[in-house]
mmCIF file of C-alpha atoms in Angstrom:
data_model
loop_
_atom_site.group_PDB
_atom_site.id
_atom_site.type_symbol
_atom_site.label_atom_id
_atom_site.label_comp_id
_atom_site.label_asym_id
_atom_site.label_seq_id
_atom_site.Cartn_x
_atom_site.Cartn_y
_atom_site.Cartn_z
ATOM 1 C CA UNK A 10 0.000 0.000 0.000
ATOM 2 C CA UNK A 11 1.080 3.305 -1.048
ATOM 3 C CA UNK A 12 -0.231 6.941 0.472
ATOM 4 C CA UNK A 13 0.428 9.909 -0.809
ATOM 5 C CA UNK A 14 0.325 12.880 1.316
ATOM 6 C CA UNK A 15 1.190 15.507 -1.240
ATOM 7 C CA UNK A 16 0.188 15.695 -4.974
ATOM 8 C CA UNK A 17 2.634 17.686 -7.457
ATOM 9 C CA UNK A 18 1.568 21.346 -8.241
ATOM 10 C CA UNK A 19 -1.746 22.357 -10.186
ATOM 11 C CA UNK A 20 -0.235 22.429 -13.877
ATOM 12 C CA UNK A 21 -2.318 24.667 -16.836
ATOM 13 C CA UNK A 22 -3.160 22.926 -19.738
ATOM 14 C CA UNK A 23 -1.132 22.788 -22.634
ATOM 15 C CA UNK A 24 -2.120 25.323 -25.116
ATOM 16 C CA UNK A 25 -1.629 23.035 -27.953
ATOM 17 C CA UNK A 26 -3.760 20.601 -26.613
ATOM 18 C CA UNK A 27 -6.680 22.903 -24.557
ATOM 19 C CA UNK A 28 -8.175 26.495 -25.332
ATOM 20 C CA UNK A 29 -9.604 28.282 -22.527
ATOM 21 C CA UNK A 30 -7.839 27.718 -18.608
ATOM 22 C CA UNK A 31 -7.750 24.747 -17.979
ATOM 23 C CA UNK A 32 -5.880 23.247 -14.651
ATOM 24 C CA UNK A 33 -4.744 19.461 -14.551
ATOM 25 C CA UNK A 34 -4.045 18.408 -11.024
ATOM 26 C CA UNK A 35 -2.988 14.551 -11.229
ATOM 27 C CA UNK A 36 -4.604 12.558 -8.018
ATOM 28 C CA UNK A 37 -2.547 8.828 -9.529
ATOM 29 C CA UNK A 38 0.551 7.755 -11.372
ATOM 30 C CA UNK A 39 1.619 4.610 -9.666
ATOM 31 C CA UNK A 40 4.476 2.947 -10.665
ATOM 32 C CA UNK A 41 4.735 0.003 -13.417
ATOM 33 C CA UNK A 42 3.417 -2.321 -13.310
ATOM 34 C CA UNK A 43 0.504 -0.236 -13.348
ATOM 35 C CA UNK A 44 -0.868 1.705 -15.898
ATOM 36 C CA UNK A 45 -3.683 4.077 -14.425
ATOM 37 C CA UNK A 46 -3.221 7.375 -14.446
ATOM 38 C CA UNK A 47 -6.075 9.999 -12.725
ATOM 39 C CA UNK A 48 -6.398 13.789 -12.615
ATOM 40 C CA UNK A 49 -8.769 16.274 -11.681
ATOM 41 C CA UNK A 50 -9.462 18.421 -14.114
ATOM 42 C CA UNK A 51 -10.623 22.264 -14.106
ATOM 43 C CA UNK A 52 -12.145 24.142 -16.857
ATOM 44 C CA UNK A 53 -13.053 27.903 -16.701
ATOM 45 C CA UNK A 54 -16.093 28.573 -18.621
ATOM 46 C CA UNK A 55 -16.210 27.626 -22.139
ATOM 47 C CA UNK A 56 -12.697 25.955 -22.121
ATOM 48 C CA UNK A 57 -12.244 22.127 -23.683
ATOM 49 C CA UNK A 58 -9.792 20.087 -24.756
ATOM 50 C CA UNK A 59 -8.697 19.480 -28.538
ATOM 51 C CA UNK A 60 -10.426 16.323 -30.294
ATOM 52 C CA UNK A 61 -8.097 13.355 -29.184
ATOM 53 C CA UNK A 62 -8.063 9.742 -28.300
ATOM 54 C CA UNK A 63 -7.092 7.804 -26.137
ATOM 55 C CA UNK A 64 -5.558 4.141 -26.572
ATOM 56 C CA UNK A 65 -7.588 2.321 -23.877
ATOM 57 C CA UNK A 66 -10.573 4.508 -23.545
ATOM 58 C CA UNK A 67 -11.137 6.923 -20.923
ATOM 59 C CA UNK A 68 -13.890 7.171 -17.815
ATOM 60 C CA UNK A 69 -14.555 11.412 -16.926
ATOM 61 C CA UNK A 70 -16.690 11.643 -14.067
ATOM 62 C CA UNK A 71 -18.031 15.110 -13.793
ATOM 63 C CA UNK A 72 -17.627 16.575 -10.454
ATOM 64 C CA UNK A 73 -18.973 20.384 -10.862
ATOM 65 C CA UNK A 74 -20.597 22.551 -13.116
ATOM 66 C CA UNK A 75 -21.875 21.597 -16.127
ATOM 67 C CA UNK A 76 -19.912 20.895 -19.117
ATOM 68 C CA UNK A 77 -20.095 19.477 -23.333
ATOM 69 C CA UNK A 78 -18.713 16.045 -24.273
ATOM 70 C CA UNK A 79 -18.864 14.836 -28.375
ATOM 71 C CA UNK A 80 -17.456 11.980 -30.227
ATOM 72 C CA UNK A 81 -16.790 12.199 -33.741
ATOM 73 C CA UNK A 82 -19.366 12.302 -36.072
ATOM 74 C CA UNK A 83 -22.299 12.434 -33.123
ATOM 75 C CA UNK A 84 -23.851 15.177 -31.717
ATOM 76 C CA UNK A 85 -22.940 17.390 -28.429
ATOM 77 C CA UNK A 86 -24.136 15.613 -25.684
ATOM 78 C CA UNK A 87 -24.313 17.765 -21.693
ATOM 79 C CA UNK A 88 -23.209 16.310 -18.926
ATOM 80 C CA UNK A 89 -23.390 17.369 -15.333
ATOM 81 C CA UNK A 90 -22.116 17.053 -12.331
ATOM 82 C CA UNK A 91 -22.412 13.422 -11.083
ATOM 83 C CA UNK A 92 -22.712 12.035 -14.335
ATOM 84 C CA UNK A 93 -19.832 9.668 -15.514
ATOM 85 C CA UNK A 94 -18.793 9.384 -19.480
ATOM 86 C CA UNK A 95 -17.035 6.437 -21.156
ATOM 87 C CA UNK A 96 -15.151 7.087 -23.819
ATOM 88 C CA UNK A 97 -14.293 4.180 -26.287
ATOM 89 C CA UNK A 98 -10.664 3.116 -27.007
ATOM 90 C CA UNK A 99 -9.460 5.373 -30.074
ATOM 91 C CA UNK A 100 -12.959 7.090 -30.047
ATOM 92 C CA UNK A 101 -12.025 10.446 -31.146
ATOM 93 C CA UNK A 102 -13.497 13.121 -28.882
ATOM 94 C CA UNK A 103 -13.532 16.708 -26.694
ATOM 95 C CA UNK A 104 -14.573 17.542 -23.722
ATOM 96 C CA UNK A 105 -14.829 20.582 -21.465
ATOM 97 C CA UNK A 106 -16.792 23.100 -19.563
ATOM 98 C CA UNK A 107 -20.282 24.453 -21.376
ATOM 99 C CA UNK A 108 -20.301 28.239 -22.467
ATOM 100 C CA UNK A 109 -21.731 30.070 -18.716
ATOM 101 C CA UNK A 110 -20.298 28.131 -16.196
ATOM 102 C CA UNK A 111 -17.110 25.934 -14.959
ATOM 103 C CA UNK A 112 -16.803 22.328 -14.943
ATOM 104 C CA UNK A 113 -14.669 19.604 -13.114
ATOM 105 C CA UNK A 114 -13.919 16.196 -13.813
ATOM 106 C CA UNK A 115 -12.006 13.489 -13.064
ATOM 107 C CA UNK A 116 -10.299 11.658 -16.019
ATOM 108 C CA UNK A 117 -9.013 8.351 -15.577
ATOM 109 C CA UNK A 118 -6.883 6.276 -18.342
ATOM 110 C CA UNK A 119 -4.854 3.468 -18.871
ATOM 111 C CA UNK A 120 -1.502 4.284 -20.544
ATOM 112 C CA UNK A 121 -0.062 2.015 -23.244
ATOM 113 C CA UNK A 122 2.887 -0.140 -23.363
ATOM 114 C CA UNK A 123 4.793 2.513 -24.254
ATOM 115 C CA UNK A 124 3.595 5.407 -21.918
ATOM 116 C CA UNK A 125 0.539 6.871 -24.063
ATOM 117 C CA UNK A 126 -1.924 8.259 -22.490
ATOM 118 C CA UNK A 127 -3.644 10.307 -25.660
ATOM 119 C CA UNK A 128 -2.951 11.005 -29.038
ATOM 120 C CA UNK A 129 -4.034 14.777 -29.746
ATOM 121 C CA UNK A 130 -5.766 16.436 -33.351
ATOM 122 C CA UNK A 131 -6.566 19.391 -34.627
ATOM 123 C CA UNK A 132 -8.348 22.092 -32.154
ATOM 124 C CA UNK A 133 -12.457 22.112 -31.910
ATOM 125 C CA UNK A 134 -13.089 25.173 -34.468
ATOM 126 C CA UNK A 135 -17.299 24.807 -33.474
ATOM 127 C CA UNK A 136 -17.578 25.104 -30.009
ATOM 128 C CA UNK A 137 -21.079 25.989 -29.293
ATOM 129 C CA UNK A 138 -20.731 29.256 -27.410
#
């Protein structure tokens, strides 16, 4: 059994990979053999990720707010808090906070063999405002 007392430091998101603030905060990483990796994840309003993918799905449970979730080639689907979202393995997809108010989710993901967590595109150019 492992405790940790002390997460690392609130990081922003990667511009090339979110628009809007966004704040990861990672709550898991434990060592190989493992895989998981968990973060808590804090969008201002209107603020989402680029569409991306991730090699063995991903689980988002939303924690606060309200926020926007859509798969490729399907429709913009809400979510709010308490509601959880599984993503498919390689299902491209965004996610992030809706247009008036923030949103907070936990992301949880299983890297691959070789460390990858997601594989990022192009950034969402129709955002519903």
């Amino acid at each position: 059994m492992h405790i940790t007392r002390r997460r690392p430091d609130s990081v922003p998101g990667p511009p090339e990979n979110f628009t809007g603030t966004v704040w990861l905060d990672e709550i898991a990483a434990p060592a190989a053999p493992s895989r998981l990796r968990m973060f808590n994840v804090h969008f201002a309003p209107g603020a989402h990720t680029a569409w991306h993918r991730h090699p063995h799905g991903q689980v988002l449970h939303v924690l606060e707010g309200e926020g926007l979730v859509r798969r490729r080639g399907g429709e913009v689907e809400e979510i709010r808090a308490g509601d959880t979202v599984w993503i498919e393995p390689d299902e491209w997809h965004w996610h992030g906070a809706a247009p008036h108010t923030f949103m907070t989710h936990l992301a949880v993901v299983e890297a691959a063999g070789d460390g990858t967590t997601a594989v990022w595109d192009a950034h969402v150019n129709d955002y519903p405002a």
